[in-house]
mmCIF file of C-alpha atoms in Angstrom:
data_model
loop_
_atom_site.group_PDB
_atom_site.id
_atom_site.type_symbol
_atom_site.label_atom_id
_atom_site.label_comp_id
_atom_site.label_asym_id
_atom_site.label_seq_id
_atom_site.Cartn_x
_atom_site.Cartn_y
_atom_site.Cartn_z
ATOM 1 C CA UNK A 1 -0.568 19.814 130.882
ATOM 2 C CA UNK A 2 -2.491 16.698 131.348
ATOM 3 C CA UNK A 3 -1.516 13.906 133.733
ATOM 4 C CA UNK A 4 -0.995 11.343 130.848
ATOM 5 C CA UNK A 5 1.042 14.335 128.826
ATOM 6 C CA UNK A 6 3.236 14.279 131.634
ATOM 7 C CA UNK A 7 3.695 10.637 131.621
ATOM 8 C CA UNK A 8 4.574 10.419 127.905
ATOM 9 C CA UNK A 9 8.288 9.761 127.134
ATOM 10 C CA UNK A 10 11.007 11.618 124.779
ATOM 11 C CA UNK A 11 9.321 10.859 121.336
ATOM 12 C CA UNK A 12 13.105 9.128 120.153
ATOM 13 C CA UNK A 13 12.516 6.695 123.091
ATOM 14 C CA UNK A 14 9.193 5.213 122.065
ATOM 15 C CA UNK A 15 9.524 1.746 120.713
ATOM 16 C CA UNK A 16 7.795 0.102 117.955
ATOM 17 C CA UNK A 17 7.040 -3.264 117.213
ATOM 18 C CA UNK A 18 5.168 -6.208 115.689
ATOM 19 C CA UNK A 19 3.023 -8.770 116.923
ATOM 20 C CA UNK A 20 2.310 -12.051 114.921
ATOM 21 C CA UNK A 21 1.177 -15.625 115.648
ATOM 22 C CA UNK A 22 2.629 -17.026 112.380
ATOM 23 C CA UNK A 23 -1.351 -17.119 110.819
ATOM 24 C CA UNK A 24 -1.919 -20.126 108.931
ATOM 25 C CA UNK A 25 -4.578 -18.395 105.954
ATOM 26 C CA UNK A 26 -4.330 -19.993 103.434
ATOM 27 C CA UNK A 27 -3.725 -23.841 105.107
ATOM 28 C CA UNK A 28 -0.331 -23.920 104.319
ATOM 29 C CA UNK A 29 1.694 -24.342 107.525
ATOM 30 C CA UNK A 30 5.220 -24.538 106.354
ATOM 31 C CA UNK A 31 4.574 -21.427 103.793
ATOM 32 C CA UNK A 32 3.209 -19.756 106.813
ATOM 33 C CA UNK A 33 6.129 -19.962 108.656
ATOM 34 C CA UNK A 34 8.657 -18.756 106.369
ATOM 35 C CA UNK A 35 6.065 -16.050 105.501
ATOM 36 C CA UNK A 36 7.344 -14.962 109.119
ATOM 37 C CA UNK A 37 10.691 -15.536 108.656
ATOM 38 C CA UNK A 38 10.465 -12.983 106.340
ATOM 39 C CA UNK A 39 8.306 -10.401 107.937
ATOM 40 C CA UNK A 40 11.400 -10.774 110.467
ATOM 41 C CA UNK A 41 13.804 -9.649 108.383
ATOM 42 C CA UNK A 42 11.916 -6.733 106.706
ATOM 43 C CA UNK A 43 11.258 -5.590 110.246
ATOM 44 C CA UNK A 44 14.359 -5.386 111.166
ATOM 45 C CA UNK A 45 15.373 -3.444 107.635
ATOM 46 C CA UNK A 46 12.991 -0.702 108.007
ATOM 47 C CA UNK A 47 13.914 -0.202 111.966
ATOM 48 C CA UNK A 48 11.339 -1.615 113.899
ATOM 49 C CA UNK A 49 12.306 -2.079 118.032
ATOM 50 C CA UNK A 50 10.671 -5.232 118.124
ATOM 51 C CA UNK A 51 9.303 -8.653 116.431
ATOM 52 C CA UNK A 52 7.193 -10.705 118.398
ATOM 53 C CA UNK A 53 5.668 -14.216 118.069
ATOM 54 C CA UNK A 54 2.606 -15.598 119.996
ATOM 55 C CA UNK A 55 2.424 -19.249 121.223
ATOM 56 C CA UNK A 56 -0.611 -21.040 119.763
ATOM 57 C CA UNK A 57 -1.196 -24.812 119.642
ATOM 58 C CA UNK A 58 -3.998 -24.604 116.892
ATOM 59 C CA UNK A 59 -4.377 -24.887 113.680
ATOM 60 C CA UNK A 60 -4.900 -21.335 112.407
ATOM 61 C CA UNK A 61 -1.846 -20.353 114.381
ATOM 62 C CA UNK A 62 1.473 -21.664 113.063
ATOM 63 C CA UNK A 63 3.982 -20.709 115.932
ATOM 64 C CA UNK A 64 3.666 -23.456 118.799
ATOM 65 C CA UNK A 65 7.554 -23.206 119.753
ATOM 66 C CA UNK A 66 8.621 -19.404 119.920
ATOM 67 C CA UNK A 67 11.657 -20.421 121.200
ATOM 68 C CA UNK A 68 12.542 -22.342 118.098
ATOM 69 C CA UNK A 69 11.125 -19.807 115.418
ATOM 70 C CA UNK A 70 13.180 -16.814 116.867
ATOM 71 C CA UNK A 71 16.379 -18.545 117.297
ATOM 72 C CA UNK A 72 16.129 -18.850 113.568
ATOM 73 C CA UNK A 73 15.129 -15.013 113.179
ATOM 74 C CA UNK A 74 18.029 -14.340 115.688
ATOM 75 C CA UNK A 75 20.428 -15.913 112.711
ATOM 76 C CA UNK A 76 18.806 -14.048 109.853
ATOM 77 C CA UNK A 77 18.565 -10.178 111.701
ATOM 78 C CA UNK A 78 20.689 -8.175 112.879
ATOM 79 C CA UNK A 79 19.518 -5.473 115.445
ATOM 80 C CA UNK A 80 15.966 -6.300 115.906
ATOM 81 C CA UNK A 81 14.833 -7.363 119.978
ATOM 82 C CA UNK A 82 13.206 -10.467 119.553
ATOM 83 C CA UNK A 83 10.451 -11.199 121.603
ATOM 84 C CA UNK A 84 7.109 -13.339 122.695
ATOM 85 C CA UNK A 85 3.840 -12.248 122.522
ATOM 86 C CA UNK A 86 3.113 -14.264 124.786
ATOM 87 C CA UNK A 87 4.408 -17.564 126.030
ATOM 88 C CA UNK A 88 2.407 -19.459 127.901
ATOM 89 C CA UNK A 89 3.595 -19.311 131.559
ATOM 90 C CA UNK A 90 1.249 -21.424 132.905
ATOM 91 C CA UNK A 91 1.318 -24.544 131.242
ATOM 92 C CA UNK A 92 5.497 -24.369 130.429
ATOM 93 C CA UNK A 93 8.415 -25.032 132.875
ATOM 94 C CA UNK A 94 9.827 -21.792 134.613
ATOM 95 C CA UNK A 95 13.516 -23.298 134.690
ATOM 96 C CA UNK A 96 13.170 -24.406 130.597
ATOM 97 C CA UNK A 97 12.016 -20.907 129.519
ATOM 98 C CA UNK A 98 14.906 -19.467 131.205
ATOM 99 C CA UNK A 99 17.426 -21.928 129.669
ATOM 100 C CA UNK A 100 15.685 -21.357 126.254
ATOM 101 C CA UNK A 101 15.555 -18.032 126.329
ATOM 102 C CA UNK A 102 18.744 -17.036 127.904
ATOM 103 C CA UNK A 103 20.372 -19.766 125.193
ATOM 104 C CA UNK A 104 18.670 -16.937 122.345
ATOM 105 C CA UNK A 105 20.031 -13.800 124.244
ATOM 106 C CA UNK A 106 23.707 -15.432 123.930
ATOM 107 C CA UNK A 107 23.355 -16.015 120.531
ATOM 108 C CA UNK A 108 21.515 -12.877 119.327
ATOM 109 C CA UNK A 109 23.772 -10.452 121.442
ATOM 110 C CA UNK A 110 21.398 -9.796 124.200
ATOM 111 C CA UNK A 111 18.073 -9.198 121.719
ATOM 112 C CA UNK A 112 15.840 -10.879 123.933
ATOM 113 C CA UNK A 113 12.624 -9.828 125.876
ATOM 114 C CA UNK A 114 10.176 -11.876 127.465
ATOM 115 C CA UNK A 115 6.000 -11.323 127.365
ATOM 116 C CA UNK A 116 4.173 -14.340 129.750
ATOM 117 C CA UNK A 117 0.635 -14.491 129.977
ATOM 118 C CA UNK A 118 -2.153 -16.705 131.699
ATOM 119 C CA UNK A 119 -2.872 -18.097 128.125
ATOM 120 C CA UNK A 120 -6.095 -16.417 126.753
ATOM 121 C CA UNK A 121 -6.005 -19.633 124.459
ATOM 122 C CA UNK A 122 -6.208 -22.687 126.444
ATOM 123 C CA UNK A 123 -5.327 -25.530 124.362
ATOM 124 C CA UNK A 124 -2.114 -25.872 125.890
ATOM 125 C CA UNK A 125 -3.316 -27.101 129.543
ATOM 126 C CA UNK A 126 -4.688 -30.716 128.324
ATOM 127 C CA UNK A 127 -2.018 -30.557 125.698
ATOM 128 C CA UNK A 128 0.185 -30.923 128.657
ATOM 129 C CA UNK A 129 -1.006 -32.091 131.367
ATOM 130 C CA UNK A 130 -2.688 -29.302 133.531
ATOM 131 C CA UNK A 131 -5.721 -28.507 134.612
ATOM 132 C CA UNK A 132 -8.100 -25.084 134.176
ATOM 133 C CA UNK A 133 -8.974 -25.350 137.247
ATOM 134 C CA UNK A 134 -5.394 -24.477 138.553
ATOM 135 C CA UNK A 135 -5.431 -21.528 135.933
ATOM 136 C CA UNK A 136 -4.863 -18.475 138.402
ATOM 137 C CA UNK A 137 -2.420 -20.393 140.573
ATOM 138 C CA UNK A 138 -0.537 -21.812 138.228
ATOM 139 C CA UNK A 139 0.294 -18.415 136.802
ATOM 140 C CA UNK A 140 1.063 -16.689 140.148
ATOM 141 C CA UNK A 141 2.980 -19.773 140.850
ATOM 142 C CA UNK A 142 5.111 -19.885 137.824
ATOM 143 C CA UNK A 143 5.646 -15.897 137.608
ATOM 144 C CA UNK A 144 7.104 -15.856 141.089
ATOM 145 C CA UNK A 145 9.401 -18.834 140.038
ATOM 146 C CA UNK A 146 10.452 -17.118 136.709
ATOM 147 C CA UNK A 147 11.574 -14.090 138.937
ATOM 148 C CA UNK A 148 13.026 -15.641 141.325
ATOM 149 C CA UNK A 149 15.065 -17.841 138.785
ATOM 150 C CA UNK A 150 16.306 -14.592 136.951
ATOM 151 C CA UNK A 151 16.848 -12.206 139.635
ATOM 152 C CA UNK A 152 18.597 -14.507 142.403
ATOM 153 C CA UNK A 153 21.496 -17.198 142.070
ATOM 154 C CA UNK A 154 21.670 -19.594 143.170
ATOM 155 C CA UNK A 155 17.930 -20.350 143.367
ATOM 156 C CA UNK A 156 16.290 -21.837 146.420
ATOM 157 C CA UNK A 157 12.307 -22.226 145.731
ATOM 158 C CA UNK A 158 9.283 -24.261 147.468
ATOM 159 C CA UNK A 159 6.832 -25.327 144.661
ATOM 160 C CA UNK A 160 3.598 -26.510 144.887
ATOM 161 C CA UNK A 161 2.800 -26.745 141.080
ATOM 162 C CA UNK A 162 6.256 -26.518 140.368
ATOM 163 C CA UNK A 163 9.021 -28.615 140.909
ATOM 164 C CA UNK A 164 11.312 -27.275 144.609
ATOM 165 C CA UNK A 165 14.754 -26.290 144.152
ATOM 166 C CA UNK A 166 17.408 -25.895 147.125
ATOM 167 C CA UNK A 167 20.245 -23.550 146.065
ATOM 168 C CA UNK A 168 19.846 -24.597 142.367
ATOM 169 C CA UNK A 169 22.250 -23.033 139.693
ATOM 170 C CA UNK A 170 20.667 -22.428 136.287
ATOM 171 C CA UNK A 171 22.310 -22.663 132.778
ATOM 172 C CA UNK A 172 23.488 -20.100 130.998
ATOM 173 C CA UNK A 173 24.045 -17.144 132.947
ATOM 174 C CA UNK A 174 21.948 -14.260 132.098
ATOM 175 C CA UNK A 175 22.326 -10.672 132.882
ATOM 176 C CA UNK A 176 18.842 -9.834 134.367
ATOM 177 C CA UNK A 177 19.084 -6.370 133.254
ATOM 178 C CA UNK A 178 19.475 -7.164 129.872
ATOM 179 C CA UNK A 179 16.134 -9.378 129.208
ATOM 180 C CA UNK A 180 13.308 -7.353 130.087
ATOM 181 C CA UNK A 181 10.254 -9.260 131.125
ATOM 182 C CA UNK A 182 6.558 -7.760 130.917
ATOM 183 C CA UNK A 183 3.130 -9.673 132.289
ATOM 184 C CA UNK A 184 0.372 -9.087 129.304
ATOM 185 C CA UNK A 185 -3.263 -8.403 130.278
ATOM 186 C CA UNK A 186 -6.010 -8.425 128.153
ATOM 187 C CA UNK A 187 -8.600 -7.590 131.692
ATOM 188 C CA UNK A 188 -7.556 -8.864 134.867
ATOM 189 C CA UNK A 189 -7.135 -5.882 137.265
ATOM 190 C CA UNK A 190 -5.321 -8.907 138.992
ATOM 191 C CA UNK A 191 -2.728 -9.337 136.480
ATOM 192 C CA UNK A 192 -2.072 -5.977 136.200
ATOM 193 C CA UNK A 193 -1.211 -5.755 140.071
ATOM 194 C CA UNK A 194 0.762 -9.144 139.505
ATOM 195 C CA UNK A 195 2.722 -7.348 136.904
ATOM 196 C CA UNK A 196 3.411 -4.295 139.292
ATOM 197 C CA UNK A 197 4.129 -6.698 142.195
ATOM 198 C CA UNK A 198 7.359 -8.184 140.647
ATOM 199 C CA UNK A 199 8.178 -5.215 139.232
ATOM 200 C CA UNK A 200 7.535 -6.224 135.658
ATOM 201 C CA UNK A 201 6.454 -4.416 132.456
ATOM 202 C CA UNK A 202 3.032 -4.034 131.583
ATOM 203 C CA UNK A 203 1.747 -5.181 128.024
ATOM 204 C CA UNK A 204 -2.233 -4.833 127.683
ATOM 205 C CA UNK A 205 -3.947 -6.856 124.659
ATOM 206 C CA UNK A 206 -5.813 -4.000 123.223
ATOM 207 C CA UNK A 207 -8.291 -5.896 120.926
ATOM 208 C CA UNK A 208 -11.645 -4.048 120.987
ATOM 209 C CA UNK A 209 -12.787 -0.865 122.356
ATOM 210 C CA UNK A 210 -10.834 2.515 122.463
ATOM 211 C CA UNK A 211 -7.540 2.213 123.337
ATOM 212 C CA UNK A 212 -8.389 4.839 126.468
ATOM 213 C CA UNK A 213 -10.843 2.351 128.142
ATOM 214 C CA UNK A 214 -7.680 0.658 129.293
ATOM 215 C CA UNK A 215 -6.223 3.810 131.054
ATOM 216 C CA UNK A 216 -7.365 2.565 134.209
ATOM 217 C CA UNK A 217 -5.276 -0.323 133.825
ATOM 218 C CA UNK A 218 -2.437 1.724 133.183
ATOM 219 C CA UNK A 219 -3.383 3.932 136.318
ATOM 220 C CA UNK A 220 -3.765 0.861 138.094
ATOM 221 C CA UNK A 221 -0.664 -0.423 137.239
ATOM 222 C CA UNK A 222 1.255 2.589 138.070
ATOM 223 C CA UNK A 223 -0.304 3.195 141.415
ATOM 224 C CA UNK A 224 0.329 -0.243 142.367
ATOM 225 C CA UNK A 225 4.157 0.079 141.797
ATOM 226 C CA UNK A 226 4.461 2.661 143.933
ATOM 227 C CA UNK A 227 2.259 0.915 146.712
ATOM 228 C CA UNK A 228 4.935 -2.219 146.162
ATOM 229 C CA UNK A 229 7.349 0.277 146.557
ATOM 230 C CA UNK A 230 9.262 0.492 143.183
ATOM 231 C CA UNK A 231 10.717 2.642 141.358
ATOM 232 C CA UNK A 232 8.495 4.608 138.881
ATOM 233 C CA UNK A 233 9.196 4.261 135.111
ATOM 234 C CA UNK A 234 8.681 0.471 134.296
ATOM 235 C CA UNK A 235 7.447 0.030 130.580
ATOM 236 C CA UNK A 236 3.769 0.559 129.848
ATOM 237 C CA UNK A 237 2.288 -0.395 126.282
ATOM 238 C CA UNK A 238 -0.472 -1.991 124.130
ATOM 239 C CA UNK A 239 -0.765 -4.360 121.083
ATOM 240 C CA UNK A 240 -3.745 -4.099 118.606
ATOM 241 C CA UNK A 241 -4.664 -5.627 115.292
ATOM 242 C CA UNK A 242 -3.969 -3.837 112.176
ATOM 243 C CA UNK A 243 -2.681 -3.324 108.578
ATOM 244 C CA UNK A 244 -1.097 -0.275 106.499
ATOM 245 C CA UNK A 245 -1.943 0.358 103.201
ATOM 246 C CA UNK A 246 -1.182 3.564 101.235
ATOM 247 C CA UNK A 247 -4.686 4.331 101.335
ATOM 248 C CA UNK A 248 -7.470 3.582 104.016
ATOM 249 C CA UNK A 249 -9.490 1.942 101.305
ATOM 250 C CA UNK A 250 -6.798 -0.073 100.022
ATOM 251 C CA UNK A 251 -5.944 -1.297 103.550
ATOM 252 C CA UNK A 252 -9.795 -2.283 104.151
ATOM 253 C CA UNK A 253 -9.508 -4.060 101.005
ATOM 254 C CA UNK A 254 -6.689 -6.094 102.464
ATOM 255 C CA UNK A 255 -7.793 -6.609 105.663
ATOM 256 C CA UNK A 256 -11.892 -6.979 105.972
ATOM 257 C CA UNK A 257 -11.897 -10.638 104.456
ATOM 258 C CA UNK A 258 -9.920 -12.520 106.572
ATOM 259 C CA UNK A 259 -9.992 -10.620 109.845
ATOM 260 C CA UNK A 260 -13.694 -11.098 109.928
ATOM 261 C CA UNK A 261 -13.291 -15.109 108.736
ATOM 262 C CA UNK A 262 -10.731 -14.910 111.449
ATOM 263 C CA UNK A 263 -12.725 -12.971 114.045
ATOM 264 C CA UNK A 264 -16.002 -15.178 113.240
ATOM 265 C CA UNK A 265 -14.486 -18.399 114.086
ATOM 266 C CA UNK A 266 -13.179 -17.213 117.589
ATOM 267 C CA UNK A 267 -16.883 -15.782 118.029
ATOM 268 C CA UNK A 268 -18.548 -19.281 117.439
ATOM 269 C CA UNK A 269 -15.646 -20.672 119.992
ATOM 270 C CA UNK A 270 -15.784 -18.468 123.030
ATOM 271 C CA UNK A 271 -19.517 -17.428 122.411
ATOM 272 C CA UNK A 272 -18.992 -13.532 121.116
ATOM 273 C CA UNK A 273 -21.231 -11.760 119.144
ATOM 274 C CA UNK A 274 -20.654 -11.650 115.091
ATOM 275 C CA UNK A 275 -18.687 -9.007 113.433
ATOM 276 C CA UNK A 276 -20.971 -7.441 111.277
ATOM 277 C CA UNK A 277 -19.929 -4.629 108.691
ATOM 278 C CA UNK A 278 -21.236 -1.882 111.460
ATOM 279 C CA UNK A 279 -19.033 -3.199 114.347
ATOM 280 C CA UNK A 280 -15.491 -3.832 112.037
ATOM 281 C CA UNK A 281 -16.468 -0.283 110.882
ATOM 282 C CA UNK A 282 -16.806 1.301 114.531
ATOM 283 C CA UNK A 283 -13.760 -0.843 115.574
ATOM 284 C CA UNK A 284 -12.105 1.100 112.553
ATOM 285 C CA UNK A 285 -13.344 4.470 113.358
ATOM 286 C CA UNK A 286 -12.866 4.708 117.176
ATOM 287 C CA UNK A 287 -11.596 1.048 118.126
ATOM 288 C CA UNK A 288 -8.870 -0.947 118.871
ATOM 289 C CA UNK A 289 -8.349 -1.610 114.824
ATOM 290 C CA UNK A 290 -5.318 0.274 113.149
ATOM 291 C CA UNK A 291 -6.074 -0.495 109.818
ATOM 292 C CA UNK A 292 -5.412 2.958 106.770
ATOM 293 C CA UNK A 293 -2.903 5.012 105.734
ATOM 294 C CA UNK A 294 0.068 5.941 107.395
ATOM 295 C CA UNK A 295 -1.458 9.232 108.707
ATOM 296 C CA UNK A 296 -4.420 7.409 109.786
ATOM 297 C CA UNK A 297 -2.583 4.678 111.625
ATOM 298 C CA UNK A 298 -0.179 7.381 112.778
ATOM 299 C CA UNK A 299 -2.788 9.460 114.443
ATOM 300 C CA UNK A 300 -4.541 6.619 116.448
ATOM 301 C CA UNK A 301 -1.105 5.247 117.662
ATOM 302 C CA UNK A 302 -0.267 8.678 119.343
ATOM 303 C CA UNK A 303 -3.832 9.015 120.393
ATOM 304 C CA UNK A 304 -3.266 6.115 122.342
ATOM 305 C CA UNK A 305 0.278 6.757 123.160
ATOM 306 C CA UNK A 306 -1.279 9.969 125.107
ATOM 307 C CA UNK A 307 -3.994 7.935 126.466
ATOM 308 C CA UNK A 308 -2.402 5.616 128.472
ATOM 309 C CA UNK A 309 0.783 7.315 128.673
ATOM 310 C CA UNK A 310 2.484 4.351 127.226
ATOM 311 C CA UNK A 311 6.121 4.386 125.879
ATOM 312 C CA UNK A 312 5.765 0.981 123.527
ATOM 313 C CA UNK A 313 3.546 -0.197 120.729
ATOM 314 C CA UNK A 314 3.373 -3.230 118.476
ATOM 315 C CA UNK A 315 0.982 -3.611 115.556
ATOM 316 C CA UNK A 316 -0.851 -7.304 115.474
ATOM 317 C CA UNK A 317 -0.054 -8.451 111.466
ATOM 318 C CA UNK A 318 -1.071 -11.770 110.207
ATOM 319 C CA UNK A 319 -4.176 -10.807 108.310
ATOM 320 C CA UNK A 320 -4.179 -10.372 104.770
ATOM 321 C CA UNK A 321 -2.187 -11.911 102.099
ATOM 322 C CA UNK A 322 1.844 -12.249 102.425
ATOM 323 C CA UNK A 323 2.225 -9.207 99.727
ATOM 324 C CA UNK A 324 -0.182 -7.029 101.958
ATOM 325 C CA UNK A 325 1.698 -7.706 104.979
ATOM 326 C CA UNK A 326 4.953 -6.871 103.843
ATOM 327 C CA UNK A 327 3.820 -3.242 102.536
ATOM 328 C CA UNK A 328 2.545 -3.377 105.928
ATOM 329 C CA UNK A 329 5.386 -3.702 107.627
ATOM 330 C CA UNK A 330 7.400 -1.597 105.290
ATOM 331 C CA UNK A 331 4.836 1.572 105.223
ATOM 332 C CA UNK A 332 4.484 1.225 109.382
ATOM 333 C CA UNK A 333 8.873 1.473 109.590
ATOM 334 C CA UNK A 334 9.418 4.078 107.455
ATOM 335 C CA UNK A 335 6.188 5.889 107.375
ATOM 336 C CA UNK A 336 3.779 5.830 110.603
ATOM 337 C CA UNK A 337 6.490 5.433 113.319
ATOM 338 C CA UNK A 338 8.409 8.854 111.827
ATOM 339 C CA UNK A 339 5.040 10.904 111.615
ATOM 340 C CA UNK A 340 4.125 9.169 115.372
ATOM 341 C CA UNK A 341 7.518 10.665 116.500
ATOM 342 C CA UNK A 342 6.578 13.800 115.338
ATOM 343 C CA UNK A 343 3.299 14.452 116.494
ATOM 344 C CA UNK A 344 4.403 13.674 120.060
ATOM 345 C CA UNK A 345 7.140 16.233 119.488
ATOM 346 C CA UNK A 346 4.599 18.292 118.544
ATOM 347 C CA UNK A 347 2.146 18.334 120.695
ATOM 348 C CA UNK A 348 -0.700 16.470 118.557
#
């Protein structure tokens, strides 16, 4: 038995969610937003652990207020965690995300988990007030202070970039075992001992490459807990983009368009290289894409499950038409996450 086969959890316990940034494809912002409204709901028909939403303050990305968008969900759902993928930590108030976010977990009964992140997309430092050049400390800053606000009352804190608080108690009172919080990396080996070093969860932004590239991160990751002197077991697990169809050329069909429109534009902005037809075909074939059938999807998912011994994954949606993504959502509940179950159980 291999190390990461030892690692991987009791099939039943693997959780299963979805990712989105509320995509704005076809310019219409408002449509966009109720589009995820309802992915919400069908997620939480068909099953799913999770529903995510990313904070974005651009135009191709609808969600700038998680906060706001999943207290609505929270009214519309009923079992579904509700979650952020991510917030940006950096450039928001410690002591506000708590009150937010602890407001949601009252109101949802306790649905609530928490993914912070440096902030991969930067347009929300100038938006409000900070500056890049504080990036890394303003993330180890505000981490420390998010801990400290949710494991400790009352809260006594010396801030640099963040406001000092002498034996401060915060509003509402949260039970801090009942909103997990996990540190995303896409790849920082610095965020991933950050993560270990408050004893957080580990999410890693799987968005090119084979999933098992990132195994040293989860080694990393675990090693470093123990170092800290943790316990073992903390949550490991990966988000990457994709789409179910009923068949792997309908789900191409669905997908190909606007993920490379999508993927182009980021290319021109952060200087990548283009996605021609051979790399979104590679991606697809041995990448960090999970775009086919249910069988196809299925099989990658537990190839990386077994890869990085990870107990958690949540499929990236937003690409492709509203119809598309709903059969999405529908075929990944009741179809991929079953067969996923079973081929761990099986030994696949």
């Amino acid at each position: 038995m291999t190390r990461q086969q030892n690692l991987l959890v009791n099939p039943e316990d693997l959780k299963f969610g979805l990712d989105t940034f509320g995509d704005v494809t076809d310019g219409d912002y408002v449509k966009g937003l109720k589009n995820v409204v309802e992915q919400a709901k069908l997620a939480d028909q068909v099953g799913l652990y999770t529903f995510n939403v990313g904070e974005h303050h651009r135009d191709d990305y609808g969600i700038s207020a998680p906060d706001t968008v999943l207290s609505h969900i929270a009214g519309v759902t009923e079992n579904i965690h509700l979650g952020t993928a991510v917030i940006v930590l950096s450039s928001d108030d410690p002591v506000r995300i708590y009150e937010r976010f602890s407001t949601i977990q009252a109101l949802s009964g306790n649905r609530v988990q928490l993914t912070v992140g440096r902030g991969s997309f930067i347009e929300s430092f100038p938006l409000f007030g900070y500056s890049l050049s504080d990036y890394e400390e303003l993330f180890e800053e505000k981490l420390g202070m998010l801990v400290e606000i949710v494991n400790n009352r009352p809260v006594t804190w010396q801030g640099k970039h963040t406001q000092s608080l002498e034996e401060q108690e915060i509003w509402p009172p949260l039970d801090k075992d009942k909103m997990p919080i996990y540190v995303a990396v896409g790849g920082s080996p610095q965020s991933v001992v950050r993560a270990a070093k408050h004893d957080l969860g580990l999410r890693l932004a799987i968005i090119g490459g084979a999933v098992s590239r990132f195994a040293p991160f989860a080694d990393l990751y675990r090693r470093a807990q123990e170092e800290f002197g943790h316990e073992p077991g903390k949550s490991v697990g990966w988000h990457s983009h994709g789409l179910v169809a009923d068949t792997d050329e309908e789900a191409v069909e669905a997908f190909y368009e606007k993920h490379v429109a999508h993927v182009t534009r980021l290319g021109n902005e952060r200087g990548w290289g283009a996605m021609t037809p051979e790399r979104f075909n590679h991606e697809l074939r041995s990448g960090a894409l999970f775009v086919g059938s249910p069988e196809t999807v299925a099989r990658k998912i537990t190839k990386g499950i077994k890869a990085l011994g990870a107990d958690s994954f949540d499929l990236k949606i937003g690409t492709g038409s509203q119809e598309a993504i709903l059969k999405s959502i529908e075929l990944y509940g009741t179809k991929v996450v079953p067969m996923v179950r079973d081929m761990i159980a099986d030994g696949e």
